[in-house]
Amino acid sequence: MFDVLVYLYENYWRPDACPDHAQLTRKLSAVGFESDEIQEALNWLDGLAGAAESYVGEQGANSLRVYSRAEQEHLGEASIGFISFLESAGVLPPPMREIVIDRANAISGGSLELEDLKIIVLMVFWSLGEEPDALILDELFVDEADRLIH
């Protein structure tokens, strides 16, 4: 599913540039994605679109997010730490954080990998028509093992 999401991000500059589901399914199939992977991604994107529509401005600057035990187990320490990093950097306001957490929880299975969470964050920015700044894009795209230390 995450490969489909990355493909959409790279090929459609905003969500409303995507064709309807039927045409998009045909295009994604032609590129080589499996039908179950496509359906899972499209269902996930429908949930993201709903969350993006309900996106409202800022919550209180001093708001504090307490993660439930289930969220802690599903997201994992690395993902929660990354979300906190984005919040402290001032690029992930509380309402966007909640969309990220909601969409992360919509992924079935065990603990979420940090790389998958980064794709979710990227897709949340994409769905809201916002471009993260260059340093944040670097955090979202560059694997830590590929970073050069100067």
Short mmCIF file of N, CA and C in Angstrom, two decimals:
data_model
loop_
_atom_site.label_atom_id
_atom_site.label_comp_id
_atom_site.label_asym_id
_atom_site.label_seq_id
_atom_site.Cartn_x
_atom_site.Cartn_y
_atom_site.Cartn_z
N MET A 1 0.82 -1.19 0.00
CA MET A 1 0.00 0.00 0.00
C MET A 1 0.86 1.26 0.00
N PHE A 2 1.93 1.25 0.77
CA PHE A 2 2.75 2.45 0.87
C PHE A 2 3.43 2.79 -0.44
N ASP A 3 3.74 1.77 -1.24
CA ASP A 3 4.31 2.04 -2.57
C ASP A 3 3.32 2.79 -3.44
N VAL A 4 2.05 2.44 -3.34
CA VAL A 4 1.01 3.14 -4.11
C VAL A 4 0.93 4.59 -3.65
N LEU A 5 0.96 4.82 -2.34
CA LEU A 5 0.89 6.19 -1.82
C LEU A 5 2.07 7.03 -2.30
N VAL A 6 3.26 6.46 -2.27
CA VAL A 6 4.44 7.19 -2.74
C VAL A 6 4.31 7.49 -4.23
N TYR A 7 3.82 6.54 -4.99
CA TYR A 7 3.60 6.76 -6.43
C TYR A 7 2.65 7.93 -6.67
N LEU A 8 1.55 7.96 -5.91
CA LEU A 8 0.59 9.05 -6.07
C LEU A 8 1.21 10.39 -5.70
N TYR A 9 1.97 10.41 -4.62
CA TYR A 9 2.63 11.66 -4.21
C TYR A 9 3.57 12.15 -5.29
N GLU A 10 4.33 11.24 -5.88
CA GLU A 10 5.32 11.62 -6.87
C GLU A 10 4.70 12.01 -8.21
N ASN A 11 3.51 11.50 -8.52
CA ASN A 11 2.94 11.71 -9.84
C ASN A 11 1.76 12.67 -9.90
N TYR A 12 1.18 13.00 -8.77
CA TYR A 12 0.06 13.93 -8.73
C TYR A 12 0.38 15.00 -7.70
N TRP A 13 0.50 16.22 -8.14
CA TRP A 13 0.99 17.29 -7.27
C TRP A 13 0.01 17.69 -6.20
N ARG A 14 -1.23 17.27 -6.30
CA ARG A 14 -2.21 17.49 -5.23
C ARG A 14 -3.34 16.48 -5.41
N PRO A 15 -4.11 16.21 -4.37
CA PRO A 15 -5.13 15.15 -4.44
C PRO A 15 -6.19 15.36 -5.52
N ASP A 16 -6.60 16.61 -5.74
CA ASP A 16 -7.64 16.81 -6.74
C ASP A 16 -7.13 16.67 -8.17
N ALA A 17 -5.82 16.48 -8.35
CA ALA A 17 -5.25 16.21 -9.67
C ALA A 17 -5.37 14.72 -10.02
N CYS A 18 -5.71 13.90 -9.03
CA CYS A 18 -5.89 12.47 -9.27
C CYS A 18 -7.20 12.23 -10.02
N PRO A 19 -7.20 11.27 -10.93
CA PRO A 19 -8.47 10.93 -11.59
C PRO A 19 -9.40 10.20 -10.62
N ASP A 20 -10.63 9.92 -11.08
CA ASP A 20 -11.57 9.19 -10.23
C ASP A 20 -11.02 7.80 -9.93
N HIS A 21 -11.62 7.15 -8.94
CA HIS A 21 -11.09 5.86 -8.46
C HIS A 21 -10.98 4.81 -9.57
N ALA A 22 -11.97 4.73 -10.43
CA ALA A 22 -11.96 3.70 -11.48
C ALA A 22 -10.79 3.92 -12.43
N GLN A 23 -10.63 5.15 -12.88
CA GLN A 23 -9.53 5.46 -13.80
C GLN A 23 -8.18 5.31 -13.10
N LEU A 24 -8.10 5.77 -11.86
CA LEU A 24 -6.86 5.66 -11.10
C LEU A 24 -6.50 4.19 -10.87
N THR A 25 -7.49 3.36 -10.60
CA THR A 25 -7.25 1.93 -10.42
C THR A 25 -6.66 1.33 -11.70
N ARG A 26 -7.21 1.71 -12.85
CA ARG A 26 -6.67 1.20 -14.13
C ARG A 26 -5.24 1.66 -14.34
N LYS A 27 -4.97 2.93 -14.04
CA LYS A 27 -3.61 3.46 -14.22
C LYS A 27 -2.62 2.75 -13.30
N LEU A 28 -3.01 2.57 -12.04
CA LEU A 28 -2.13 1.92 -11.09
C LEU A 28 -1.90 0.45 -11.44
N SER A 29 -2.93 -0.21 -11.95
CA SER A 29 -2.78 -1.59 -12.41
C SER A 29 -1.82 -1.66 -13.59
N ALA A 30 -1.96 -0.70 -14.50
CA ALA A 30 -1.09 -0.67 -15.68
C ALA A 30 0.38 -0.46 -15.29
N VAL A 31 0.61 0.27 -14.20
CA VAL A 31 1.97 0.51 -13.72
C VAL A 31 2.54 -0.74 -13.06
N GLY A 32 1.66 -1.62 -12.59
CA GLY A 32 2.13 -2.88 -12.01
C GLY A 32 1.75 -3.14 -10.57
N PHE A 33 0.89 -2.32 -9.99
CA PHE A 33 0.47 -2.55 -8.61
C PHE A 33 -0.63 -3.61 -8.58
N GLU A 34 -0.65 -4.40 -7.52
CA GLU A 34 -1.65 -5.44 -7.33
C GLU A 34 -2.99 -4.81 -6.95
N SER A 35 -4.08 -5.45 -7.33
CA SER A 35 -5.41 -4.87 -7.10
C SER A 35 -5.73 -4.72 -5.62
N ASP A 36 -5.33 -5.68 -4.77
CA ASP A 36 -5.63 -5.54 -3.35
C ASP A 36 -4.83 -4.40 -2.72
N GLU A 37 -3.61 -4.20 -3.19
CA GLU A 37 -2.78 -3.08 -2.73
C GLU A 37 -3.39 -1.74 -3.14
N ILE A 38 -3.92 -1.69 -4.35
CA ILE A 38 -4.56 -0.47 -4.86
C ILE A 38 -5.81 -0.17 -4.04
N GLN A 39 -6.65 -1.17 -3.82
CA GLN A 39 -7.88 -0.96 -3.06
C GLN A 39 -7.60 -0.51 -1.64
N GLU A 40 -6.60 -1.12 -1.01
CA GLU A 40 -6.24 -0.73 0.35
C GLU A 40 -5.79 0.74 0.38
N ALA A 41 -4.98 1.13 -0.59
CA ALA A 41 -4.49 2.51 -0.65
C ALA A 41 -5.64 3.49 -0.91
N LEU A 42 -6.55 3.14 -1.82
CA LEU A 42 -7.66 4.04 -2.13
C LEU A 42 -8.61 4.18 -0.95
N ASN A 43 -8.86 3.08 -0.24
CA ASN A 43 -9.69 3.16 0.97
C ASN A 43 -9.03 4.03 2.02
N TRP A 44 -7.72 3.87 2.18
CA TRP A 44 -6.98 4.67 3.14
C TRP A 44 -7.04 6.16 2.74
N LEU A 45 -6.91 6.43 1.45
CA LEU A 45 -6.97 7.82 0.97
C LEU A 45 -8.36 8.43 1.16
N ASP A 46 -9.41 7.62 1.04
CA ASP A 46 -10.76 8.11 1.31
C ASP A 46 -10.87 8.57 2.76
N GLY A 47 -10.30 7.80 3.68
CA GLY A 47 -10.29 8.19 5.09
C GLY A 47 -9.48 9.45 5.30
N LEU A 48 -8.38 9.58 4.58
CA LEU A 48 -7.56 10.79 4.67
C LEU A 48 -8.31 12.01 4.15
N ALA A 49 -9.04 11.82 3.06
CA ALA A 49 -9.82 12.94 2.50
C ALA A 49 -10.87 13.40 3.51
N GLY A 50 -11.52 12.46 4.17
CA GLY A 50 -12.50 12.82 5.20
C GLY A 50 -11.87 13.57 6.35
N ALA A 51 -10.71 13.11 6.78
CA ALA A 51 -10.01 13.79 7.87
C ALA A 51 -9.54 15.17 7.45
N ALA A 52 -9.08 15.30 6.21
CA ALA A 52 -8.60 16.60 5.72
C ALA A 52 -9.75 17.60 5.61
N GLU A 53 -10.94 17.12 5.25
CA GLU A 53 -12.10 18.01 5.16
C GLU A 53 -12.48 18.57 6.52
N SER A 54 -12.26 17.80 7.56
CA SER A 54 -12.63 18.26 8.90
C SER A 54 -11.48 18.99 9.58
N TYR A 55 -10.38 19.19 8.87
CA TYR A 55 -9.21 19.89 9.41
C TYR A 55 -9.61 21.30 9.81
N VAL A 56 -9.34 21.65 11.04
CA VAL A 56 -9.62 23.00 11.53
C VAL A 56 -8.33 23.61 12.04
N GLY A 57 -8.30 24.91 12.13
CA GLY A 57 -7.11 25.66 12.52
C GLY A 57 -6.41 25.18 13.76
N GLU A 58 -5.76 26.06 14.39
CA GLU A 58 -4.89 25.75 15.52
C GLU A 58 -5.65 25.37 16.79
N GLN A 59 -5.09 24.40 17.48
CA GLN A 59 -5.53 24.13 18.85
C GLN A 59 -4.62 24.96 19.74
N GLY A 60 -4.83 24.89 21.01
CA GLY A 60 -4.01 25.66 21.93
C GLY A 60 -2.53 25.33 21.79
N ALA A 61 -1.69 26.34 21.85
CA ALA A 61 -0.25 26.16 21.69
C ALA A 61 0.33 25.28 22.78
N ASN A 62 -0.32 25.22 23.92
CA ASN A 62 0.18 24.41 25.03
C ASN A 62 -0.52 23.07 25.15
N SER A 63 -1.19 22.65 24.08
CA SER A 63 -1.89 21.37 24.15
C SER A 63 -0.89 20.24 24.30
N LEU A 64 -1.32 19.18 24.95
CA LEU A 64 -0.47 18.04 25.22
C LEU A 64 -1.18 16.79 24.74
N ARG A 65 -0.48 15.96 24.01
CA ARG A 65 -1.06 14.71 23.50
C ARG A 65 -0.61 13.57 24.39
N VAL A 66 -1.56 12.85 24.93
CA VAL A 66 -1.28 11.66 25.72
C VAL A 66 -1.72 10.46 24.88
N TYR A 67 -0.79 9.56 24.62
CA TYR A 67 -1.06 8.40 23.78
C TYR A 67 -1.62 7.25 24.63
N SER A 68 -2.68 6.63 24.12
CA SER A 68 -3.22 5.46 24.80
C SER A 68 -2.23 4.30 24.67
N ARG A 69 -2.42 3.28 25.47
CA ARG A 69 -1.54 2.11 25.40
C ARG A 69 -1.61 1.48 24.00
N ALA A 70 -2.80 1.39 23.43
CA ALA A 70 -2.95 0.81 22.09
C ALA A 70 -2.20 1.65 21.05
N GLU A 71 -2.29 2.98 21.17
CA GLU A 71 -1.55 3.85 20.24
C GLU A 71 -0.04 3.68 20.42
N GLN A 72 0.40 3.58 21.66
CA GLN A 72 1.83 3.39 21.93
C GLN A 72 2.32 2.08 21.31
N GLU A 73 1.54 1.04 21.43
CA GLU A 73 1.94 -0.26 20.89
C GLU A 73 1.93 -0.25 19.37
N HIS A 74 0.92 0.40 18.78
CA HIS A 74 0.80 0.42 17.32
C HIS A 74 1.83 1.35 16.68
N LEU A 75 1.98 2.54 17.24
CA LEU A 75 2.91 3.51 16.65
C LEU A 75 4.36 3.16 16.96
N GLY A 76 4.62 2.76 18.17
CA GLY A 76 5.99 2.46 18.57
C GLY A 76 6.72 3.71 19.02
N GLU A 77 7.78 3.50 19.75
CA GLU A 77 8.55 4.58 20.34
C GLU A 77 9.17 5.50 19.29
N ALA A 78 9.72 4.92 18.22
CA ALA A 78 10.38 5.73 17.18
C ALA A 78 9.38 6.65 16.48
N SER A 79 8.20 6.15 16.18
CA SER A 79 7.19 6.96 15.49
C SER A 79 6.66 8.08 16.38
N ILE A 80 6.41 7.76 17.65
CA ILE A 80 5.95 8.79 18.58
C ILE A 80 7.02 9.85 18.76
N GLY A 81 8.26 9.43 18.83
CA GLY A 81 9.37 10.38 18.92
C GLY A 81 9.46 11.26 17.69
N PHE A 82 9.23 10.69 16.52
CA PHE A 82 9.28 11.48 15.28
C PHE A 82 8.14 12.49 15.24
N ILE A 83 6.96 12.09 15.65
CA ILE A 83 5.82 13.02 15.70
C ILE A 83 6.14 14.17 16.66
N SER A 84 6.71 13.84 17.81
CA SER A 84 7.10 14.88 18.78
C SER A 84 8.16 15.82 18.20
N PHE A 85 9.11 15.26 17.46
CA PHE A 85 10.13 16.08 16.80
C PHE A 85 9.47 17.07 15.83
N LEU A 86 8.54 16.58 15.00
CA LEU A 86 7.88 17.46 14.04
C LEU A 86 7.07 18.55 14.73
N GLU A 87 6.43 18.19 15.85
CA GLU A 87 5.68 19.18 16.62
C GLU A 87 6.61 20.23 17.20
N SER A 88 7.71 19.80 17.79
CA SER A 88 8.63 20.75 18.42
C SER A 88 9.32 21.62 17.39
N ALA A 89 9.45 21.13 16.15
CA ALA A 89 10.04 21.93 15.08
C ALA A 89 9.03 22.94 14.53
N GLY A 90 7.77 22.84 14.96
CA GLY A 90 6.75 23.79 14.54
C GLY A 90 6.15 23.51 13.17
N VAL A 91 6.34 22.30 12.65
CA VAL A 91 5.81 22.00 11.32
C VAL A 91 4.58 21.08 11.35
N LEU A 92 4.27 20.53 12.51
CA LEU A 92 3.12 19.66 12.63
C LEU A 92 2.23 20.17 13.75
N PRO A 93 1.29 21.07 13.39
CA PRO A 93 0.39 21.59 14.44
C PRO A 93 -0.52 20.48 14.97
N PRO A 94 -1.07 20.67 16.15
CA PRO A 94 -1.90 19.62 16.77
C PRO A 94 -3.00 19.03 15.89
N PRO A 95 -3.76 19.83 15.11
CA PRO A 95 -4.78 19.19 14.28
C PRO A 95 -4.19 18.25 13.23
N MET A 96 -3.06 18.64 12.65
CA MET A 96 -2.40 17.76 11.67
C MET A 96 -1.84 16.52 12.36
N ARG A 97 -1.33 16.68 13.56
CA ARG A 97 -0.84 15.55 14.34
C ARG A 97 -1.94 14.52 14.52
N GLU A 98 -3.14 15.00 14.82
CA GLU A 98 -4.26 14.09 15.04
C GLU A 98 -4.64 13.36 13.76
N ILE A 99 -4.54 14.03 12.61
CA ILE A 99 -4.80 13.35 11.34
C ILE A 99 -3.75 12.27 11.11
N VAL A 100 -2.48 12.60 11.38
CA VAL A 100 -1.40 11.61 11.23
C VAL A 100 -1.67 10.40 12.11
N ILE A 101 -2.02 10.63 13.36
CA ILE A 101 -2.27 9.52 14.28
C ILE A 101 -3.49 8.71 13.83
N ASP A 102 -4.54 9.39 13.40
CA ASP A 102 -5.74 8.70 12.91
C ASP A 102 -5.41 7.81 11.72
N ARG A 103 -4.67 8.34 10.76
CA ARG A 103 -4.33 7.57 9.56
C ARG A 103 -3.34 6.46 9.87
N ALA A 104 -2.45 6.68 10.84
CA ALA A 104 -1.53 5.62 11.25
C ALA A 104 -2.30 4.48 11.91
N ASN A 105 -3.30 4.82 12.71
CA ASN A 105 -4.10 3.80 13.37
C ASN A 105 -5.00 3.06 12.38
N ALA A 106 -5.23 3.64 11.21
CA ALA A 106 -6.05 2.98 10.19
C ALA A 106 -5.27 1.88 9.47
N ILE A 107 -3.97 1.81 9.70
CA ILE A 107 -3.14 0.77 9.09
C ILE A 107 -3.24 -0.47 9.97
N SER A 108 -3.65 -1.56 9.36
CA SER A 108 -3.79 -2.79 10.15
C SER A 108 -2.43 -3.44 10.37
N GLY A 109 -2.41 -4.34 11.30
CA GLY A 109 -1.17 -5.06 11.58
C GLY A 109 -0.56 -4.62 12.89
N GLY A 110 0.65 -5.07 13.10
CA GLY A 110 1.36 -4.79 14.34
C GLY A 110 1.94 -3.41 14.37
N SER A 111 3.08 -3.30 14.98
CA SER A 111 3.75 -2.02 15.16
C SER A 111 4.10 -1.39 13.81
N LEU A 112 3.86 -0.12 13.70
CA LEU A 112 4.10 0.63 12.47
C LEU A 112 5.59 0.98 12.36
N GLU A 113 6.15 0.80 11.20
CA GLU A 113 7.54 1.16 10.95
C GLU A 113 7.66 2.67 10.82
N LEU A 114 8.79 3.23 11.24
CA LEU A 114 9.01 4.67 11.15
C LEU A 114 8.95 5.14 9.70
N GLU A 115 9.49 4.39 8.78
CA GLU A 115 9.46 4.78 7.37
C GLU A 115 8.02 4.88 6.86
N ASP A 116 7.15 4.00 7.33
CA ASP A 116 5.73 4.06 6.95
C ASP A 116 5.07 5.30 7.55
N LEU A 117 5.42 5.63 8.78
CA LEU A 117 4.87 6.84 9.39
C LEU A 117 5.29 8.07 8.61
N LYS A 118 6.51 8.11 8.14
CA LYS A 118 6.99 9.25 7.37
C LYS A 118 6.17 9.42 6.09
N ILE A 119 5.80 8.32 5.47
CA ILE A 119 4.95 8.39 4.27
C ILE A 119 3.57 8.93 4.66
N ILE A 120 3.05 8.51 5.80
CA ILE A 120 1.76 9.01 6.27
C ILE A 120 1.82 10.52 6.49
N VAL A 121 2.89 10.99 7.13
CA VAL A 121 3.05 12.43 7.36
C VAL A 121 3.08 13.17 6.03
N LEU A 122 3.84 12.65 5.09
CA LEU A 122 3.94 13.26 3.77
C LEU A 122 2.58 13.33 3.09
N MET A 123 1.80 12.26 3.19
CA MET A 123 0.48 12.22 2.57
C MET A 123 -0.49 13.18 3.26
N VAL A 124 -0.34 13.40 4.55
CA VAL A 124 -1.19 14.38 5.24
C VAL A 124 -0.89 15.78 4.72
N PHE A 125 0.37 16.13 4.59
CA PHE A 125 0.73 17.42 4.00
C PHE A 125 0.15 17.53 2.60
N TRP A 126 0.31 16.48 1.81
CA TRP A 126 -0.17 16.44 0.43
C TRP A 126 -1.68 16.65 0.37
N SER A 127 -2.41 15.96 1.26
CA SER A 127 -3.88 16.05 1.24
C SER A 127 -4.39 17.43 1.60
N LEU A 128 -3.61 18.16 2.39
CA LEU A 128 -4.01 19.52 2.79
C LEU A 128 -3.46 20.57 1.84
N GLY A 129 -2.74 20.14 0.82
CA GLY A 129 -2.18 21.08 -0.14
C GLY A 129 -1.04 21.90 0.43
N GLU A 130 -0.36 21.38 1.42
CA GLU A 130 0.75 22.10 2.05
C GLU A 130 2.06 21.42 1.70
N GLU A 131 3.06 22.23 1.47
CA GLU A 131 4.40 21.73 1.16
C GLU A 131 5.27 21.89 2.40
N PRO A 132 5.78 20.78 2.94
CA PRO A 132 6.69 20.93 4.08
C PRO A 132 7.98 21.61 3.63
N ASP A 133 8.65 22.30 4.54
CA ASP A 133 9.88 22.99 4.14
C ASP A 133 10.96 21.96 3.80
N ALA A 134 12.04 22.45 3.19
CA ALA A 134 13.09 21.57 2.66
C ALA A 134 13.72 20.68 3.73
N LEU A 135 13.94 21.21 4.92
CA LEU A 135 14.56 20.40 5.97
C LEU A 135 13.66 19.25 6.41
N ILE A 136 12.37 19.51 6.45
CA ILE A 136 11.44 18.46 6.83
C ILE A 136 11.33 17.43 5.71
N LEU A 137 11.32 17.89 4.45
CA LEU A 137 11.31 16.94 3.34
C LEU A 137 12.53 16.03 3.41
N ASP A 138 13.67 16.60 3.79
CA ASP A 138 14.89 15.81 3.95
C ASP A 138 14.68 14.73 5.01
N GLU A 139 14.05 15.09 6.12
CA GLU A 139 13.77 14.12 7.19
C GLU A 139 12.81 13.03 6.71
N LEU A 140 11.88 13.40 5.82
CA LEU A 140 10.88 12.44 5.37
C LEU A 140 11.41 11.51 4.29
N PHE A 141 12.37 11.98 3.49
CA PHE A 141 12.83 11.19 2.35
C PHE A 141 14.17 10.50 2.52
N VAL A 142 15.10 11.10 3.23
CA VAL A 142 16.45 10.56 3.28
C VAL A 142 16.58 9.55 4.41
N ASP A 143 17.05 8.37 4.08
CA ASP A 143 17.28 7.33 5.06
C ASP A 143 18.49 7.71 5.91
N GLU A 144 18.40 7.50 7.21
CA GLU A 144 19.49 7.88 8.11
C GLU A 144 20.82 7.24 7.70
N ALA A 145 20.80 6.04 7.17
CA ALA A 145 22.02 5.37 6.76
C ALA A 145 22.68 6.06 5.57
N ASP A 146 21.89 6.81 4.78
CA ASP A 146 22.41 7.51 3.61
C ASP A 146 22.88 8.91 3.90
N ARG A 147 22.70 9.40 5.12
CA ARG A 147 23.10 10.77 5.47
C ARG A 147 24.61 10.86 5.56
N LEU A 148 25.13 11.98 5.07
CA LEU A 148 26.55 12.26 5.20
C LEU A 148 26.76 13.19 6.37
N ILE A 149 27.70 12.87 7.21
CA ILE A 149 28.02 13.73 8.34
C ILE A 149 29.22 14.57 7.95
N HIS A 150 29.05 15.88 8.05
CA HIS A 150 30.13 16.81 7.66
C HIS A 150 30.90 17.26 8.86
#
